[in-house]
PDB file of C-alpha atoms in Angstrom:
ATOM      1  CA  MET A   1     -61.153   2.083   5.267  1.00 47.00           C
ATOM      2  CA  SER A   2     -62.490   4.538   2.786  1.00 49.00           C
ATOM      3  CA  GLY A   3     -65.772   2.709   2.580  1.00 49.00           C
ATOM      4  CA  GLY A   4     -67.568   1.721  -0.535  1.00 44.00           C
ATOM      5  CA  GLY A   5     -65.967  -1.626  -1.527  1.00 48.00           C
ATOM      6  CA  GLU A   6     -63.697  -4.443  -0.266  1.00 53.00           C
ATOM      7  CA  HIS A   7     -61.066  -3.872  -2.862  1.00 62.00           C
ATOM      8  CA  LEU A   8     -59.459  -0.515  -3.932  1.00 66.00           C
ATOM      9  CA  LYS A   9     -60.604  -0.998  -7.589  1.00 65.00           C
ATOM     10  CA  ASP A  10     -64.294  -0.706  -6.448  1.00 60.00           C
ATOM     11  CA  GLU A  11     -63.769   2.755  -4.679  1.00 71.00           C
ATOM     12  CA  GLY A  12     -63.939   6.195  -6.096  1.00 73.00           C
ATOM     13  CA  SER A  13     -63.959   7.751  -9.606  1.00 81.00           C
ATOM     14  CA  SER A  14     -60.768   7.991 -11.713  1.00 83.00           C
ATOM     15  CA  ARG A  15     -60.358  11.714 -10.853  1.00 87.00           C
ATOM     16  CA  GLN A  16     -60.885  11.000  -7.073  1.00 89.00           C
ATOM     17  CA  VAL A  17     -58.266   8.180  -7.366  1.00 88.00           C
ATOM     18  CA  VAL A  18     -55.637  10.492  -9.050  1.00 89.00           C
ATOM     19  CA  VAL A  19     -56.118  13.340  -6.583  1.00 91.00           C
ATOM     20  CA  ALA A  20     -56.038  10.807  -3.591  1.00 90.00           C
ATOM     21  CA  GLY A  21     -52.899   9.198  -4.888  1.00 88.00           C
ATOM     22  CA  ALA A  22     -51.082  12.613  -5.385  1.00 90.00           C
ATOM     23  CA  CYS A  23     -51.840  13.752  -1.796  1.00 91.00           C
ATOM     24  CA  ALA A  24     -50.692  10.476  -0.513  1.00 89.00           C
ATOM     25  CA  GLY A  25     -47.481  10.582  -2.395  1.00 86.00           C
ATOM     26  CA  LEU A  26     -46.893  14.252  -1.237  1.00 87.00           C
ATOM     27  CA  VAL A  27     -47.492  13.548   2.403  1.00 87.00           C
ATOM     28  CA  SER A  28     -45.506  10.220   2.329  1.00 85.00           C
ATOM     29  CA  ARG A  29     -42.516  11.789   0.833  1.00 84.00           C
ATOM     30  CA  PHE A  30     -42.206  14.645   3.258  1.00 82.00           C
ATOM     31  CA  CYS A  31     -42.350  12.360   6.245  1.00 82.00           C
ATOM     32  CA  ILE A  32     -39.662   9.891   5.037  1.00 83.00           C
ATOM     33  CA  ALA A  33     -37.198  12.180   3.299  1.00 85.00           C
ATOM     34  CA  PRO A  34     -34.375  11.861   5.861  1.00 86.00           C
ATOM     35  CA  LEU A  35     -34.570   8.033   5.914  1.00 86.00           C
ATOM     36  CA  ASP A  36     -34.604   8.115   2.128  1.00 85.00           C
ATOM     37  CA  VAL A  37     -31.290  10.327   1.974  1.00 87.00           C
ATOM     38  CA  ILE A  38     -29.707   7.875   4.594  1.00 87.00           C
ATOM     39  CA  LYS A  39     -30.776   4.756   2.561  1.00 85.00           C
ATOM     40  CA  ILE A  40     -29.368   6.094  -0.641  1.00 85.00           C
ATOM     41  CA  ARG A  41     -26.141   7.127   0.880  1.00 84.00           C
ATOM     42  CA  LEU A  42     -25.741   3.463   2.382  1.00 84.00           C
ATOM     43  CA  GLN A  43     -26.662   1.986  -0.918  1.00 83.00           C
ATOM     44  CA  LEU A  44     -23.945   3.862  -2.549  1.00 82.00           C
ATOM     45  CA  GLN A  45     -21.264   2.818  -0.053  1.00 77.00           C
ATOM     46  CA  THR A  46     -18.895  -0.133  -0.893  1.00 71.00           C
ATOM     47  CA  TYR A  47     -16.481  -2.070   1.289  1.00 54.00           C
ATOM     48  CA  SER A  48     -13.128  -0.713   0.728  1.00 50.00           C
ATOM     49  CA  PRO A  49      -9.914  -0.637   2.694  1.00 38.00           C
ATOM     50  CA  SER A  50      -8.837   2.617   1.435  1.00 44.00           C
ATOM     51  CA  PRO A  51      -8.638   5.245   4.073  1.00 43.00           C
ATOM     52  CA  ALA A  52      -9.339   8.132   1.654  1.00 43.00           C
ATOM     53  CA  LEU A  53     -12.901   6.678   1.414  1.00 42.00           C
ATOM     54  CA  THR A  54     -13.751   6.448   5.214  1.00 43.00           C
ATOM     55  CA  ALA A  55     -15.700   9.738   5.314  1.00 43.00           C
ATOM     56  CA  TRP A  56     -18.284   8.110   3.092  1.00 48.00           C
ATOM     57  CA  ASN A  57     -17.649   4.382   3.934  1.00 54.00           C
ATOM     58  CA  LEU A  58     -19.283   4.842   7.341  1.00 54.00           C
ATOM     59  CA  GLY A  59     -20.728   1.273   7.652  1.00 59.00           C
ATOM     60  CA  GLY A  60     -23.970   1.911   9.254  1.00 75.00           C
ATOM     61  CA  ALA A  61     -27.176   4.113   9.503  1.00 79.00           C
ATOM     62  CA  ILE A  62     -26.294   5.977  12.830  1.00 83.00           C
ATOM     63  CA  PRO A  63     -22.734   6.947  11.526  1.00 83.00           C
ATOM     64  CA  THR A  64     -24.278   8.048   8.308  1.00 83.00           C
ATOM     65  CA  PHE A  65     -26.765  10.192  10.029  1.00 86.00           C
ATOM     66  CA  LYS A  66     -24.360  11.776  12.282  1.00 86.00           C
ATOM     67  CA  ALA A  67     -21.919  12.503   9.349  1.00 84.00           C
ATOM     68  CA  ILE A  68     -24.793  14.250   7.285  1.00 85.00           C
ATOM     69  CA  PHE A  69     -25.863  16.200  10.355  1.00 88.00           C
ATOM     70  CA  ARG A  70     -22.233  17.396  11.096  1.00 88.00           C
ATOM     71  CA  ASP A  71     -21.169  18.122   7.517  1.00 85.00           C
ATOM     72  CA  GLU A  72     -24.321  19.416   5.814  1.00 85.00           C
ATOM     73  CA  GLY A  73     -26.782  20.410   8.478  1.00 87.00           C
ATOM     74  CA  ILE A  74     -30.384  19.460   8.928  1.00 87.00           C
ATOM     75  CA  ARG A  75     -31.068  20.462   5.372  1.00 86.00           C
ATOM     76  CA  GLY A  76     -28.849  17.788   4.167  1.00 84.00           C
ATOM     77  CA  PHE A  77     -31.577  15.373   5.168  1.00 87.00           C
ATOM     78  CA  TRP A  78     -33.926  16.930   2.563  1.00 84.00           C
ATOM     79  CA  LYS A  79     -31.527  16.918  -0.408  1.00 82.00           C
ATOM     80  CA  GLY A  80     -33.215  16.296  -3.493  1.00 81.00           C
ATOM     81  CA  ASN A  81     -36.653  16.898  -1.987  1.00 82.00           C
ATOM     82  CA  VAL A  82     -38.041  18.950  -4.898  1.00 84.00           C
ATOM     83  CA  PRO A  83     -37.516  16.356  -7.601  1.00 87.00           C
ATOM     84  CA  ALA A  84     -38.568  13.890  -4.922  1.00 85.00           C
ATOM     85  CA  GLU A  85     -41.817  15.596  -4.181  1.00 86.00           C
ATOM     86  CA  LEU A  86     -42.647  15.677  -7.811  1.00 88.00           C
ATOM     87  CA  LEU A  87     -41.784  12.171  -8.106  1.00 88.00           C
ATOM     88  CA  TYR A  88     -44.038  10.969  -5.216  1.00 87.00           C
ATOM     89  CA  ILE A  89     -46.863  13.062  -6.460  1.00 90.00           C
ATOM     90  CA  THR A  90     -46.661  11.974 -10.065  1.00 91.00           C
ATOM     91  CA  TYR A  91     -45.920   8.282  -8.915  1.00 90.00           C
ATOM     92  CA  GLY A  92     -48.776   8.187  -6.544  1.00 88.00           C
ATOM     93  CA  SER A  93     -51.379   9.451  -8.904  1.00 91.00           C
ATOM     94  CA  THR A  94     -50.238   7.193 -11.651  1.00 93.00           C
ATOM     95  CA  GLN A  95     -49.865   4.183  -9.616  1.00 89.00           C
ATOM     96  CA  PHE A  96     -53.216   4.235  -8.075  1.00 88.00           C
ATOM     97  CA  PHE A  97     -55.035   5.221 -11.376  1.00 91.00           C
ATOM     98  CA  THR A  98     -53.452   2.380 -13.275  1.00 93.00           C
ATOM     99  CA  TYR A  99     -54.002  -0.078 -10.400  1.00 90.00           C
ATOM    100  CA  ARG A 100     -57.720   0.621 -10.542  1.00 88.00           C
ATOM    101  CA  LEU A 101     -57.789   0.602 -14.387  1.00 91.00           C
ATOM    102  CA  VAL A 102     -56.009  -2.679 -14.722  1.00 92.00           C
ATOM    103  CA  SER A 103     -58.059  -4.251 -11.866  1.00 89.00           C
ATOM    104  CA  GLN A 104     -61.349  -3.298 -13.419  1.00 87.00           C
ATOM    105  CA  THR A 105     -60.152  -4.590 -16.813  1.00 89.00           C
ATOM    106  CA  LEU A 106     -59.107  -7.894 -15.285  1.00 89.00           C
ATOM    107  CA  LYS A 107     -62.405  -8.162 -13.544  1.00 82.00           C
ATOM    108  CA  SER A 108     -64.286  -9.559 -16.428  1.00 82.00           C
ATOM    109  CA  LEU A 109     -61.670 -12.456 -16.758  1.00 85.00           C
ATOM    110  CA  SER A 110     -62.763 -13.974 -13.311  1.00 81.00           C
ATOM    111  CA  ILE A 111     -59.235 -14.711 -12.396  1.00 84.00           C
ATOM    112  CA  PRO A 112     -58.325 -15.329  -8.634  1.00 86.00           C
ATOM    113  CA  SER A 113     -58.174 -12.252  -6.607  1.00 84.00           C
ATOM    114  CA  PRO A 114     -54.509 -12.640  -5.505  1.00 83.00           C
ATOM    115  CA  ILE A 115     -53.341 -12.846  -9.165  1.00 88.00           C
ATOM    116  CA  GLU A 116     -55.600 -10.104 -10.111  1.00 88.00           C
ATOM    117  CA  SER A 117     -53.946  -7.769  -7.551  1.00 86.00           C
ATOM    118  CA  PHE A 118     -50.266  -9.060  -8.312  1.00 90.00           C
ATOM    119  CA  VAL A 119     -50.764  -8.347 -12.054  1.00 91.00           C
ATOM    120  CA  SER A 120     -52.436  -4.923 -11.398  1.00 91.00           C
ATOM    121  CA  GLY A 121     -49.930  -3.942  -8.814  1.00 89.00           C
ATOM    122  CA  GLY A 122     -47.039  -4.931 -11.097  1.00 92.00           C
ATOM    123  CA  THR A 123     -48.578  -3.115 -14.192  1.00 94.00           C
ATOM    124  CA  ALA A 124     -49.061   0.012 -12.016  1.00 93.00           C
ATOM    125  CA  GLY A 125     -45.700  -0.192 -10.623  1.00 91.00           C
ATOM    126  CA  ALA A 126     -44.055  -0.477 -14.007  1.00 94.00           C
ATOM    127  CA  THR A 127     -46.098   2.280 -15.668  1.00 95.00           C
ATOM    128  CA  ALA A 128     -45.409   4.698 -12.742  1.00 93.00           C
ATOM    129  CA  THR A 129     -41.653   3.905 -12.622  1.00 93.00           C
ATOM    130  CA  THR A 130     -41.267   4.401 -16.254  1.00 95.00           C
ATOM    131  CA  LEU A 131     -43.034   7.710 -16.421  1.00 93.00           C
ATOM    132  CA  THR A 132     -41.376   9.240 -13.455  1.00 93.00           C
ATOM    133  CA  TYR A 133     -37.743   7.751 -13.714  1.00 94.00           C
ATOM    134  CA  PRO A 134     -36.068  10.855 -14.775  1.00 94.00           C
ATOM    135  CA  LEU A 135     -37.214  12.419 -11.426  1.00 92.00           C
ATOM    136  CA  ASP A 136     -36.235   9.230  -9.532  1.00 91.00           C
ATOM    137  CA  LEU A 137     -32.692   9.624 -11.044  1.00 92.00           C
ATOM    138  CA  LEU A 138     -32.419  13.363 -10.144  1.00 91.00           C
ATOM    139  CA  ARG A 139     -33.718  12.579  -6.602  1.00 89.00           C
ATOM    140  CA  THR A 140     -30.892   9.943  -6.311  1.00 89.00           C
ATOM    141  CA  ARG A 141     -28.010  12.244  -7.495  1.00 90.00           C
ATOM    142  CA  PHE A 142     -29.050  15.160  -5.432  1.00 88.00           C
ATOM    143  CA  ALA A 143     -29.327  12.774  -2.233  1.00 84.00           C
ATOM    144  CA  ALA A 144     -25.782  11.435  -3.221  1.00 82.00           C
ATOM    145  CA  GLN A 145     -24.225  14.910  -3.195  1.00 80.00           C
ATOM    146  CA  GLY A 146     -22.041  15.705  -0.182  1.00 71.00           C
ATOM    147  CA  SER A 147     -21.070  19.330   0.817  1.00 71.00           C
ATOM    148  CA  ALA A 148     -19.291  19.600  -2.538  1.00 72.00           C
ATOM    149  CA  LYS A 149     -22.241  20.014  -4.854  1.00 80.00           C
ATOM    150  CA  VAL A 150     -22.346  18.391  -8.271  1.00 84.00           C
ATOM    151  CA  TYR A 151     -25.608  20.187  -9.257  1.00 84.00           C
ATOM    152  CA  HIS A 152     -26.667  23.567  -7.864  1.00 83.00           C
ATOM    153  CA  SER A 153     -30.300  23.489  -9.082  1.00 87.00           C
ATOM    154  CA  LEU A 154     -32.986  21.304 -10.481  1.00 88.00           C
ATOM    155  CA  LEU A 155     -32.918  23.069 -13.921  1.00 91.00           C
ATOM    156  CA  GLY A 156     -29.099  22.970 -13.927  1.00 91.00           C
ATOM    157  CA  SER A 157     -29.042  19.256 -13.327  1.00 92.00           C
ATOM    158  CA  VAL A 158     -31.419  18.757 -16.211  1.00 93.00           C
ATOM    159  CA  ARG A 159     -29.466  20.798 -18.564  1.00 94.00           C
ATOM    160  CA  ASP A 160     -26.117  19.203 -17.518  1.00 93.00           C
ATOM    161  CA  ILE A 161     -27.379  15.623 -17.807  1.00 93.00           C
ATOM    162  CA  ALA A 162     -29.019  16.457 -21.284  1.00 94.00           C
ATOM    163  CA  CYS A 163     -25.676  18.018 -22.531  1.00 94.00           C
ATOM    164  CA  THR A 164     -23.312  15.431 -21.316  1.00 92.00           C
ATOM    165  CA  GLU A 165     -25.340  12.140 -21.213  1.00 92.00           C
ATOM    166  CA  GLY A 166     -28.179  12.717 -23.562  1.00 93.00           C
ATOM    167  CA  ILE A 167     -31.743  11.590 -23.048  1.00 93.00           C
ATOM    168  CA  ARG A 168     -30.507   7.988 -22.108  1.00 91.00           C
ATOM    169  CA  GLY A 169     -28.756   9.665 -19.229  1.00 91.00           C
ATOM    170  CA  PHE A 170     -32.205  10.260 -17.545  1.00 94.00           C
ATOM    171  CA  PHE A 171     -32.906   6.502 -17.796  1.00 93.00           C
ATOM    172  CA  GLN A 172     -29.798   4.888 -16.360  1.00 89.00           C
ATOM    173  CA  GLY A 173     -30.741   1.843 -14.226  1.00 88.00           C
ATOM    174  CA  LEU A 174     -34.341   1.874 -15.621  1.00 92.00           C
ATOM    175  CA  GLY A 175     -34.073  -2.045 -16.297  1.00 88.00           C
ATOM    176  CA  ALA A 176     -33.443  -2.597 -12.597  1.00 88.00           C
ATOM    177  CA  GLY A 177     -36.007  -0.240 -11.695  1.00 88.00           C
ATOM    178  CA  ILE A 178     -38.586  -2.201 -13.676  1.00 92.00           C
ATOM    179  CA  ALA A 179     -37.289  -5.605 -12.693  1.00 88.00           C
ATOM    180  CA  GLN A 180     -37.559  -4.401  -8.907  1.00 87.00           C
ATOM    181  CA  ILE A 181     -40.893  -2.509  -8.950  1.00 89.00           C
ATOM    182  CA  VAL A 182     -42.990  -5.168 -10.779  1.00 90.00           C
ATOM    183  CA  PRO A 183     -42.699  -7.911  -8.251  1.00 88.00           C
ATOM    184  CA  TYR A 184     -42.424  -5.311  -5.455  1.00 87.00           C
ATOM    185  CA  MET A 185     -45.820  -3.645  -6.223  1.00 86.00           C
ATOM    186  CA  GLY A 186     -47.406  -7.037  -7.190  1.00 87.00           C
ATOM    187  CA  LEU A 187     -46.367  -8.520  -3.917  1.00 86.00           C
ATOM    188  CA  PHE A 188     -47.382  -5.183  -2.097  1.00 85.00           C
ATOM    189  CA  PHE A 189     -50.890  -4.955  -3.489  1.00 83.00           C
ATOM    190  CA  SER A 190     -51.831  -8.549  -3.367  1.00 85.00           C
ATOM    191  CA  THR A 191     -50.724  -8.723   0.448  1.00 85.00           C
ATOM    192  CA  TYR A 192     -52.401  -5.542   1.023  1.00 83.00           C
ATOM    193  CA  GLU A 193     -55.740  -6.511  -0.613  1.00 82.00           C
ATOM    194  CA  MET A 194     -55.491  -9.713   1.285  1.00 83.00           C
ATOM    195  CA  LEU A 195     -55.002  -8.185   4.660  1.00 83.00           C
ATOM    196  CA  ARG A 196     -57.296  -5.119   4.165  1.00 78.00           C
ATOM    197  CA  PRO A 197     -60.721  -6.846   4.895  1.00 80.00           C
ATOM    198  CA  THR A 198     -59.168  -8.520   7.970  1.00 79.00           C
ATOM    199  CA  PHE A 199     -57.930  -5.385   9.699  1.00 75.00           C
ATOM    200  CA  ALA A 200     -61.215  -3.527   8.834  1.00 72.00           C
ATOM    201  CA  ARG A 201     -63.121  -5.995  10.921  1.00 75.00           C
ATOM    202  CA  LEU A 202     -60.770  -5.311  13.912  1.00 75.00           C
ATOM    203  CA  SER A 203     -61.954  -1.673  14.090  1.00 70.00           C
ATOM    204  CA  LEU A 204     -58.373  -0.497  15.055  1.00 68.00           C
ATOM    205  CA  PRO A 205     -58.247   3.342  16.344  1.00 66.00           C
ATOM    206  CA  TYR A 206     -57.664   6.262  14.001  1.00 63.00           C
ATOM    207  CA  GLY A 207     -58.302   4.166  10.921  1.00 63.00           C
ATOM    208  CA  SER A 208     -54.946   2.375  11.547  1.00 70.00           C
ATOM    209  CA  GLY A 209     -56.069  -0.828   9.814  1.00 73.00           C
ATOM    210  CA  ASP A 210     -55.043   0.581   6.496  1.00 74.00           C
ATOM    211  CA  ALA A 211     -51.633   1.750   7.833  1.00 76.00           C
ATOM    212  CA  THR A 212     -50.986  -1.769   9.522  1.00 80.00           C
ATOM    213  CA  ALA A 213     -51.847  -3.613   6.306  1.00 81.00           C
ATOM    214  CA  GLY A 214     -49.641  -1.315   4.416  1.00 79.00           C
ATOM    215  CA  ILE A 215     -46.683  -1.779   6.863  1.00 83.00           C
ATOM    216  CA  ILE A 216     -46.814  -5.665   6.685  1.00 85.00           C
ATOM    217  CA  ALA A 217     -47.219  -5.645   2.831  1.00 84.00           C
ATOM    218  CA  SER A 218     -44.282  -3.257   2.435  1.00 82.00           C
ATOM    219  CA  ILE A 219     -41.882  -5.270   4.651  1.00 85.00           C
ATOM    220  CA  ALA A 220     -42.704  -8.575   2.887  1.00 82.00           C
ATOM    221  CA  ALA A 221     -42.348  -7.041  -0.549  1.00 84.00           C
ATOM    222  CA  LYS A 222     -39.362  -4.680   0.120  1.00 84.00           C
ATOM    223  CA  THR A 223     -37.156  -7.531   1.531  1.00 84.00           C
ATOM    224  CA  GLY A 224     -37.626  -9.751  -1.510  1.00 82.00           C
ATOM    225  CA  VAL A 225     -36.599  -7.148  -4.092  1.00 87.00           C
ATOM    226  CA  PHE A 226     -33.998  -5.082  -2.210  1.00 89.00           C
ATOM    227  CA  PRO A 227     -30.826  -6.023  -4.220  1.00 90.00           C
ATOM    228  CA  LEU A 228     -32.522  -4.845  -7.479  1.00 89.00           C
ATOM    229  CA  ASP A 229     -33.231  -1.387  -5.749  1.00 88.00           C
ATOM    230  CA  LEU A 230     -29.437  -1.312  -4.730  1.00 89.00           C
ATOM    231  CA  VAL A 231     -28.256  -1.967  -8.240  1.00 90.00           C
ATOM    232  CA  ARG A 232     -30.673   0.543  -9.541  1.00 90.00           C
ATOM    233  CA  LYS A 233     -29.073   3.375  -7.234  1.00 89.00           C
ATOM    234  CA  ARG A 234     -25.543   2.331  -8.299  1.00 90.00           C
ATOM    235  CA  LEU A 235     -26.509   2.534 -11.923  1.00 88.00           C
ATOM    236  CA  GLN A 236     -28.266   5.835 -11.542  1.00 88.00           C
ATOM    237  CA  VAL A 237     -24.948   7.752 -10.514  1.00 86.00           C
ATOM    238  CA  GLN A 238     -22.871   6.261 -13.489  1.00 87.00           C
ATOM    239  CA  GLY A 239     -21.791   8.630 -16.149  1.00 82.00           C
ATOM    240  CA  PRO A 240     -19.260  11.433 -16.421  1.00 85.00           C
ATOM    241  CA  THR A 241     -19.981  12.770 -12.910  1.00 83.00           C
ATOM    242  CA  ARG A 242     -19.809   9.453 -11.067  1.00 82.00           C
ATOM    243  CA  GLU A 243     -16.606  10.317  -9.373  1.00 81.00           C
ATOM    244  CA  ARG A 244     -18.288  13.363  -7.763  1.00 79.00           C
ATOM    245  CA  PHE A 245     -20.941  11.332  -6.031  1.00 78.00           C
ATOM    246  CA  ALA A 246     -20.607   9.537  -2.669  1.00 70.00           C
ATOM    247  CA  GLY A 247     -16.892  10.652  -2.212  1.00 70.00           C
ATOM    248  CA  GLY A 248     -15.986   9.008  -5.557  1.00 72.00           C
ATOM    249  CA  MET A 249     -16.346   5.547  -4.189  1.00 75.00           C
ATOM    250  CA  VAL A 250     -18.920   4.047  -6.641  1.00 80.00           C
ATOM    251  CA  PRO A 251     -17.052   1.815  -9.055  1.00 83.00           C
ATOM    252  CA  ILE A 252     -17.727   1.825 -12.756  1.00 84.00           C
ATOM    253  CA  TYR A 253     -20.141  -1.027 -13.488  1.00 83.00           C
ATOM    254  CA  GLY A 254     -20.618  -2.976 -16.720  1.00 71.00           C
ATOM    255  CA  LYS A 255     -23.914  -2.267 -18.717  1.00 74.00           C
ATOM    256  CA  GLY A 256     -26.956  -4.183 -17.541  1.00 81.00           C
ATOM    257  CA  VAL A 257     -28.640  -5.133 -14.391  1.00 85.00           C
ATOM    258  CA  TRP A 258     -27.189  -8.661 -14.370  1.00 87.00           C
ATOM    259  CA  LYS A 259     -23.516  -7.738 -14.747  1.00 88.00           C
ATOM    260  CA  THR A 260     -23.753  -5.005 -12.245  1.00 90.00           C
ATOM    261  CA  GLY A 261     -25.378  -7.408  -9.605  1.00 89.00           C
ATOM    262  CA  ASN A 262     -22.879 -10.103 -10.293  1.00 89.00           C
ATOM    263  CA  GLU A 263     -19.947  -7.572  -9.968  1.00 89.00           C
ATOM    264  CA  ILE A 264     -21.378  -6.403  -6.590  1.00 89.00           C
ATOM    265  CA  LEU A 265     -21.789  -9.944  -5.414  1.00 89.00           C
ATOM    266  CA  ARG A 266     -18.234 -10.827  -6.457  1.00 88.00           C
ATOM    267  CA  ASN A 267     -16.594  -7.786  -4.849  1.00 87.00           C
ATOM    268  CA  GLU A 268     -18.775  -7.206  -1.731  1.00 87.00           C
ATOM    269  CA  GLY A 269     -20.584 -10.612  -1.203  1.00 87.00           C
ATOM    270  CA  TRP A 270     -24.273 -11.049  -0.266  1.00 86.00           C
ATOM    271  CA  ARG A 271     -24.002  -8.369   2.230  1.00 85.00           C
ATOM    272  CA  GLY A 272     -23.111  -5.873  -0.278  1.00 86.00           C
ATOM    273  CA  LEU A 273     -26.445  -6.529  -2.179  1.00 89.00           C
ATOM    274  CA  TYR A 274     -28.416  -5.636   1.097  1.00 88.00           C
ATOM    275  CA  ARG A 275     -26.598  -2.557   2.201  1.00 85.00           C
ATOM    276  CA  GLY A 276     -29.208  -0.095   3.589  1.00 84.00           C
ATOM    277  CA  LEU A 277     -31.783  -2.850   3.923  1.00 87.00           C
ATOM    278  CA  SER A 278     -32.577  -1.926   7.626  1.00 85.00           C
ATOM    279  CA  VAL A 279     -32.960   1.639   6.873  1.00 83.00           C
ATOM    280  CA  GLY A 280     -34.936   0.646   3.827  1.00 83.00           C
ATOM    281  CA  LEU A 281     -37.437  -1.289   5.835  1.00 84.00           C
ATOM    282  CA  VAL A 282     -37.639   1.488   8.464  1.00 79.00           C
ATOM    283  CA  LYS A 283     -38.386   3.977   5.602  1.00 80.00           C
ATOM    284  CA  ALA A 284     -40.591   1.572   3.700  1.00 78.00           C
ATOM    285  CA  ALA A 285     -42.886   0.536   6.584  1.00 75.00           C
ATOM    286  CA  PRO A 286     -43.966   4.097   7.577  1.00 78.00           C
ATOM    287  CA  ALA A 287     -43.982   5.332   3.912  1.00 81.00           C
ATOM    288  CA  SER A 288     -46.534   2.570   3.006  1.00 79.00           C
ATOM    289  CA  ALA A 289     -48.416   3.230   6.073  1.00 79.00           C
ATOM    290  CA  VAL A 290     -48.664   6.961   5.570  1.00 83.00           C
ATOM    291  CA  THR A 291     -49.421   6.399   1.849  1.00 84.00           C
ATOM    292  CA  MET A 292     -52.285   3.967   2.332  1.00 81.00           C
ATOM    293  CA  TRP A 293     -53.595   5.716   5.330  1.00 84.00           C
ATOM    294  CA  THR A 294     -53.628   9.215   3.530  1.00 88.00           C
ATOM    295  CA  TYR A 295     -54.906   7.573   0.210  1.00 87.00           C
ATOM    296  CA  GLU A 296     -57.903   6.011   2.082  1.00 84.00           C
ATOM    297  CA  ARG A 297     -58.778   9.208   4.134  1.00 87.00           C
ATOM    298  CA  VAL A 298     -58.392  11.613   1.163  1.00 90.00           C
ATOM    299  CA  LEU A 299     -60.476   9.247  -1.026  1.00 88.00           C
ATOM    300  CA  ARG A 300     -63.230   9.125   1.503  1.00 87.00           C
ATOM    301  CA  ALA A 301     -63.159  12.881   1.884  1.00 90.00           C
ATOM    302  CA  LEU A 302     -63.579  13.375  -1.898  1.00 90.00           C
ATOM    303  CA  LYS A 303     -66.290  10.885  -2.151  1.00 86.00           C
ATOM    304  CA  GLU A 304     -68.243  12.497   0.637  1.00 86.00           C
ATOM    305  CA  SER A 305     -67.804  16.034  -0.820  1.00 86.00           C
ATOM    306  CA  GLY A 306     -68.831  14.742  -4.304  1.00 81.00           C
ATOM    307  CA  PHE A 307     -65.599  16.113  -5.885  1.00 79.00           C
ATOM    308  CA  GLY A 308     -64.600  14.419  -9.237  1.00 67.00           C
ATOM    309  CA  ALA A 309     -67.616  12.053  -8.849  1.00 64.00           C
TER     310      ALA A 309
END
């Protein structure tokens, strides 16, 4: 643990929290980029008997991994990495700063700690998601590109979406994003804060108590809200370029999270709402572990150096 307090809200100054959060996001993204690309590809696959779609409708993580490596090379696993790195840096700093701010504000109300952590985590997640959503959408669209590129550069993608879809184009699926992230981050932070003191007392090697608590919290939260994450990904590739993503296999969905979720459930069943869950958990566990471990280590280093105190 970074020391100085039993809860995250009690540790570091605002500037230290922002820097530590940005570093945590940067390191975490680079480590899990290949898993993120595979998860997005799986989430965009639908169950279809059409043989024309078999190149994309691969049915599993291993076939998807092999197909990306065969058709796009090792660089294919880092598609969309520039907007994704910007996303994770901005998201990480905003998330931890907001969590600390809201937690300290709620402290005066003397509400139970788990509720305080849930509300603070949900608010932090909603704030960070809204602020960084255009980057999230760009990350998804770049990752959904196959060997035939839809966008050739980050600036080109911004211009194209702005011209053909307008400002609203950058926020497609935001409703699903907020609906997913509020309970996810609420569950994550409340579980993490509950487990953190316990693992601190175990004195695990290399400060791995933070990572272990992060893994358990992430798995519990991710499983509960995964269908909303899948709906968000499907909505993010809607628009005039929809047929050029994922082999053209993503259907046109009606507006809104509820209608899209119902349509997926009707056409693909419950299994359709959980496509990519296994990879999502494999990705979320190390991502959360790396994020919390890096955050705690960087925050401690900043506090010891006196930077931003």
